[in-house]
C-alpha positions as a LaTeX table, in Angstrom:
\begin{tabular}{lrrr}
\hline
Residue & $x$ (\AA) & $y$ (\AA) & $z$ (\AA) \\
\hline
Met1 & 7.62 & 35.91 & $-39.07$ \\
Val2 & 10.74 & 33.73 & $-39.32$ \\
Arg3 & 11.10 & 34.60 & $-43.01$ \\
Ser4 & 10.92 & 38.33 & $-42.20$ \\
Val5 & 13.67 & 37.96 & $-39.60$ \\
Lys6 & 15.85 & 36.06 & $-42.09$ \\
Ile7 & 15.33 & 38.78 & $-44.71$ \\
Phe8 & 16.20 & 41.49 & $-42.16$ \\
Phe9 & 19.47 & 39.77 & $-41.17$ \\
Ala10 & 20.37 & 39.11 & $-44.82$ \\
Ala11 & 19.82 & 42.81 & $-45.62$ \\
Leu12 & 21.88 & 43.84 & $-42.58$ \\
Leu13 & 24.71 & 41.52 & $-43.61$ \\
Leu14 & 24.65 & 42.84 & $-47.21$ \\
Ala15 & 24.76 & 46.45 & $-45.96$ \\
Cys16 & 27.75 & 45.63 & $-43.73$ \\
Val17 & 29.61 & 43.81 & $-46.50$ \\
Gln18 & 28.87 & 46.58 & $-49.01$ \\
Ser19 & 30.28 & 49.25 & $-46.70$ \\
Phe20 & 33.81 & 47.83 & $-46.73$ \\
Ala21 & 33.85 & 45.53 & $-49.76$ \\
Gly22 & 36.94 & 46.31 & $-51.80$ \\
Tyr23 & 38.31 & 48.51 & $-49.02$ \\
Phe24 & 41.86 & 47.17 & $-49.17$ \\
Ile25 & 41.86 & 47.17 & $-52.99$ \\
Glu26 & 40.70 & 50.79 & $-53.36$ \\
Gln27 & 43.23 & 52.40 & $-51.02$ \\
Ser28 & 46.36 & 51.37 & $-49.26$ \\
Tyr29 & 46.21 & 51.05 & $-45.49$ \\
Glu30 & 48.73 & 53.84 & $-44.87$ \\
Glu31 & 46.84 & 56.33 & $-47.08$ \\
Ala32 & 43.50 & 55.81 & $-45.36$ \\
Pro33 & 42.09 & 59.10 & $-44.02$ \\
Ala34 & 42.34 & 59.69 & $-40.29$ \\
Lys35 & 40.18 & 62.79 & $-40.10$ \\
Asp36 & 37.29 & 61.98 & $-37.78$ \\
Ser37 & 37.14 & 63.05 & $-34.15$ \\
Leu38 & 36.54 & 60.30 & $-31.66$ \\
Ala39 & 33.98 & 60.45 & $-28.89$ \\
Ser40 & 35.23 & 59.13 & $-25.56$ \\
Leu41 & 32.09 & 57.28 & $-24.50$ \\
Ser42 & 29.83 & 54.99 & $-26.49$ \\
Phe43 & 26.96 & 52.76 & $-25.43$ \\
Gly44 & 25.23 & 50.02 & $-27.30$ \\
Gly45 & 24.07 & 46.48 & $-27.67$ \\
Glu46 & 24.83 & 43.48 & $-29.81$ \\
Leu47 & 23.09 & 40.36 & $-30.93$ \\
Glu48 & 25.46 & 37.54 & $-29.97$ \\
Leu49 & 25.37 & 34.14 & $-31.64$ \\
Val50 & 27.45 & 31.74 & $-29.52$ \\
Tyr51 & 28.47 & 28.32 & $-30.82$ \\
Tyr52 & 29.20 & 25.52 & $-28.36$ \\
Leu53 & 28.11 & 21.90 & $-27.90$ \\
Ser54 & 27.28 & 21.65 & $-31.62$ \\
Ser55 & 24.56 & 24.30 & $-31.57$ \\
Ile56 & 24.09 & 28.06 & $-31.81$ \\
His57 & 22.77 & 29.95 & $-28.79$ \\
Pro58 & 21.54 & 33.54 & $-29.41$ \\
Gly59 & 21.90 & 36.19 & $-26.74$ \\
Leu60 & 22.03 & 39.91 & $-26.06$ \\
Leu61 & 25.18 & 41.86 & $-25.10$ \\
Leu62 & 24.99 & 45.36 & $-23.55$ \\
Ser63 & 28.17 & 47.42 & $-23.37$ \\
Gly64 & 29.59 & 50.78 & $-22.35$ \\
Glu65 & 32.94 & 51.63 & $-23.94$ \\
Tyr66 & 35.46 & 54.34 & $-23.03$ \\
Arg67 & 38.04 & 55.28 & $-25.65$ \\
Phe68 & 41.00 & 56.58 & $-23.63$ \\
His69 & 43.36 & 56.87 & $-26.63$ \\
Lys70 & 42.77 & 56.90 & $-30.37$ \\
His71 & 44.12 & 53.32 & $-30.59$ \\
His72 & 42.86 & 51.92 & $-27.25$ \\
Ser73 & 39.52 & 51.49 & $-25.51$ \\
Ala74 & 38.12 & 49.63 & $-22.52$ \\
Asp75 & 34.56 & 48.54 & $-21.94$ \\
Leu76 & 32.33 & 46.84 & $-19.43$ \\
Phe77 & 29.73 & 44.42 & $-20.74$ \\
Ala78 & 27.02 & 41.98 & $-19.73$ \\
Val79 & 25.64 & 39.07 & $-21.78$ \\
Ala80 & 22.50 & 37.01 & $-21.31$ \\
Leu81 & 21.56 & 34.11 & $-23.57$ \\
Phe82 & 17.92 & 33.85 & $-24.60$ \\
Ser83 & 17.95 & 30.18 & $-23.60$ \\
Gly84 & 19.07 & 31.09 & $-20.06$ \\
Asp85 & 22.09 & 28.77 & $-20.26$ \\
Tyr86 & 24.42 & 31.39 & $-18.78$ \\
Phe87 & 24.92 & 35.01 & $-17.80$ \\
Glu88 & 28.25 & 36.80 & $-18.25$ \\
Ile89 & 29.79 & 40.02 & $-16.99$ \\
Gly90 & 33.26 & 41.30 & $-17.83$ \\
Ala91 & 35.68 & 43.85 & $-19.25$ \\
Asp92 & 37.43 & 44.18 & $-22.63$ \\
Trp93 & 40.41 & 46.03 & $-24.05$ \\
Arg94 & 40.39 & 46.87 & $-27.76$ \\
Phe95 & 43.28 & 47.94 & $-29.96$ \\
Phe96 & 42.22 & 49.91 & $-33.06$ \\
Phe97 & 44.65 & 49.75 & $-35.98$ \\
Arg98 & 44.24 & 53.24 & $-37.51$ \\
Gly99 & 42.66 & 55.14 & $-34.64$ \\
Thr100 & 39.57 & 56.33 & $-36.53$ \\
Arg101 & 35.88 & 55.83 & $-35.88$ \\
Glu102 & 35.58 & 53.30 & $-38.74$ \\
Asp103 & 38.38 & 50.85 & $-38.03$ \\
Asp104 & 39.43 & 47.23 & $-37.53$ \\
Phe105 & 40.27 & 46.15 & $-33.99$ \\
Leu106 & 41.58 & 43.32 & $-31.84$ \\
Arg107 & 39.80 & 42.49 & $-28.59$ \\
Leu108 & 41.13 & 40.89 & $-25.40$ \\
Gly109 & 38.69 & 40.26 & $-22.59$ \\
Ile110 & 38.22 & 38.67 & $-19.22$ \\
Ser111 & 34.83 & 37.90 & $-17.80$ \\
Phe112 & 33.00 & 35.72 & $-15.33$ \\
Ile113 & 30.29 & 33.41 & $-16.54$ \\
Ser114 & 27.46 & 32.23 & $-14.29$ \\
Phe115 & 25.69 & 28.93 & $-15.00$ \\
Glu116 & 24.18 & 25.95 & $-13.25$ \\
Arg117 & 25.57 & 22.44 & $-13.58$ \\
Tyr118 & 23.92 & 19.49 & $-11.89$ \\
Asp119 & 21.90 & 21.83 & $-9.63$ \\
Lys120 & 24.98 & 23.76 & $-8.45$ \\
Ser121 & 25.87 & 27.31 & $-9.46$ \\
Tyr122 & 29.33 & 28.10 & $-10.84$ \\
Phe123 & 31.07 & 31.38 & $-11.68$ \\
Pro124 & 34.34 & 30.52 & $-13.54$ \\
Pro125 & 36.53 & 33.06 & $-15.37$ \\
Arg126 & 36.60 & 33.21 & $-19.16$ \\
Leu127 & 39.27 & 34.59 & $-21.53$ \\
Thr128 & 38.24 & 35.99 & $-24.91$ \\
Phe129 & 40.18 & 36.96 & $-28.04$ \\
Gly130 & 38.40 & 38.59 & $-30.97$ \\
Tyr131 & 38.73 & 40.50 & $-34.21$ \\
Gly132 & 36.15 & 42.96 & $-35.50$ \\
Arg133 & 35.31 & 46.12 & $-37.36$ \\
Asp134 & 33.41 & 49.28 & $-36.56$ \\
Ile135 & 31.44 & 50.57 & $-39.55$ \\
Thr136 & 29.76 & 53.94 & $-40.02$ \\
Phe137 & 27.11 & 53.98 & $-42.71$ \\
Phe138 & 26.73 & 57.78 & $-42.90$ \\
Lys139 & 29.44 & 60.44 & $-42.81$ \\
Asn140 & 28.13 & 62.54 & $-39.91$ \\
Ala141 & 26.20 & 59.86 & $-38.04$ \\
Ser142 & 26.44 & 59.52 & $-34.27$ \\
Phe143 & 26.13 & 55.73 & $-34.35$ \\
Leu144 & 28.10 & 52.84 & $-35.77$ \\
Cys145 & 27.68 & 49.15 & $-36.50$ \\
Arg146 & 30.09 & 46.65 & $-34.99$ \\
Ile147 & 30.79 & 43.17 & $-36.38$ \\
Glu148 & 33.06 & 40.86 & $-34.42$ \\
Leu149 & 34.19 & 37.24 & $-34.35$ \\
Asp150 & 35.66 & 35.92 & $-31.13$ \\
Ala151 & 36.82 & 32.75 & $-29.44$ \\
Ser152 & 36.68 & 32.09 & $-25.69$ \\
Tyr153 & 38.04 & 29.63 & $-23.20$ \\
Ile154 & 36.22 & 28.94 & $-19.93$ \\
Met155 & 38.65 & 28.07 & $-17.13$ \\
Gly156 & 37.54 & 25.72 & $-14.38$ \\
Arg157 & 34.08 & 24.18 & $-14.70$ \\
Ala158 & 32.80 & 23.77 & $-18.24$ \\
Leu159 & 29.40 & 24.34 & $-19.80$ \\
Val160 & 27.54 & 21.05 & $-19.94$ \\
Glu161 & 24.82 & 19.78 & $-22.23$ \\
His162 & 21.49 & 19.58 & $-20.38$ \\
Asn163 & 20.75 & 15.88 & $-20.42$ \\
Asp164 & 18.76 & 13.52 & $-18.20$ \\
Asp165 & 21.57 & 11.00 & $-18.35$ \\
Asp166 & 24.27 & 11.82 & $-15.75$ \\
Phe167 & 26.72 & 9.25 & $-17.12$ \\
Phe168 & 27.08 & 10.52 & $-20.67$ \\
Gly169 & 27.26 & 14.26 & $-21.07$ \\
Arg170 & 29.23 & 16.63 & $-23.23$ \\
Glu171 & 31.19 & 19.58 & $-21.88$ \\
Ala172 & 32.45 & 22.72 & $-23.58$ \\
His173 & 35.38 & 24.86 & $-22.48$ \\
Phe174 & 35.73 & 26.56 & $-25.89$ \\
Thr175 & 33.09 & 28.78 & $-27.47$ \\
Ala176 & 33.00 & 30.84 & $-30.66$ \\
Ala177 & 30.75 & 33.85 & $-31.24$ \\
Leu178 & 29.58 & 36.25 & $-33.91$ \\
Asn179 & 28.44 & 39.65 & $-32.62$ \\
Ile180 & 26.51 & 42.23 & $-34.63$ \\
Gly181 & 25.62 & 45.44 & $-32.83$ \\
Phe182 & 24.93 & 49.16 & $-32.86$ \\
Tyr183 & 26.65 & 51.78 & $-30.70$ \\
Leu184 & 25.76 & 55.41 & $-30.01$ \\
Phe185 & 28.54 & 57.91 & $-29.33$ \\
\hline
\end{tabular}
């Protein structure tokens, strides 16, 4: 089972890399076609791999995005880690460089993260900055793949390593994440 999952993710990664490998070599950025029409609303989900406290924590992100301009979009999202370490809800703004459906983007986000620390619940704000790419595999498809790398800073209380020892514990204010998802529009 684990081997099948690894093969699936390797195939998905190869398909994503193949779709824009050599992109900047083959055509200049200014000459890239801007012919597709953009749908205003898109919905989807992402597998999120979050790195903090020297380990990777997988989770699921669900999002609804509204593209209010060809270069700008806003979305609302919710994230839950499979380990149950935290739950997050927030909003993002994305800036798309060319304004097409298949495009690179920058992401700025603010969210609130809910977790327990020493049997108390906390809900501190979190700032996120990311870079990603939307990829369409077929010309007339009504879905796209999104790959994104982001870094976050949790303000206030930090995530803490679950440990029986109260004297020596590690905290994390910074997290890094890789998101791979599919969106319908």
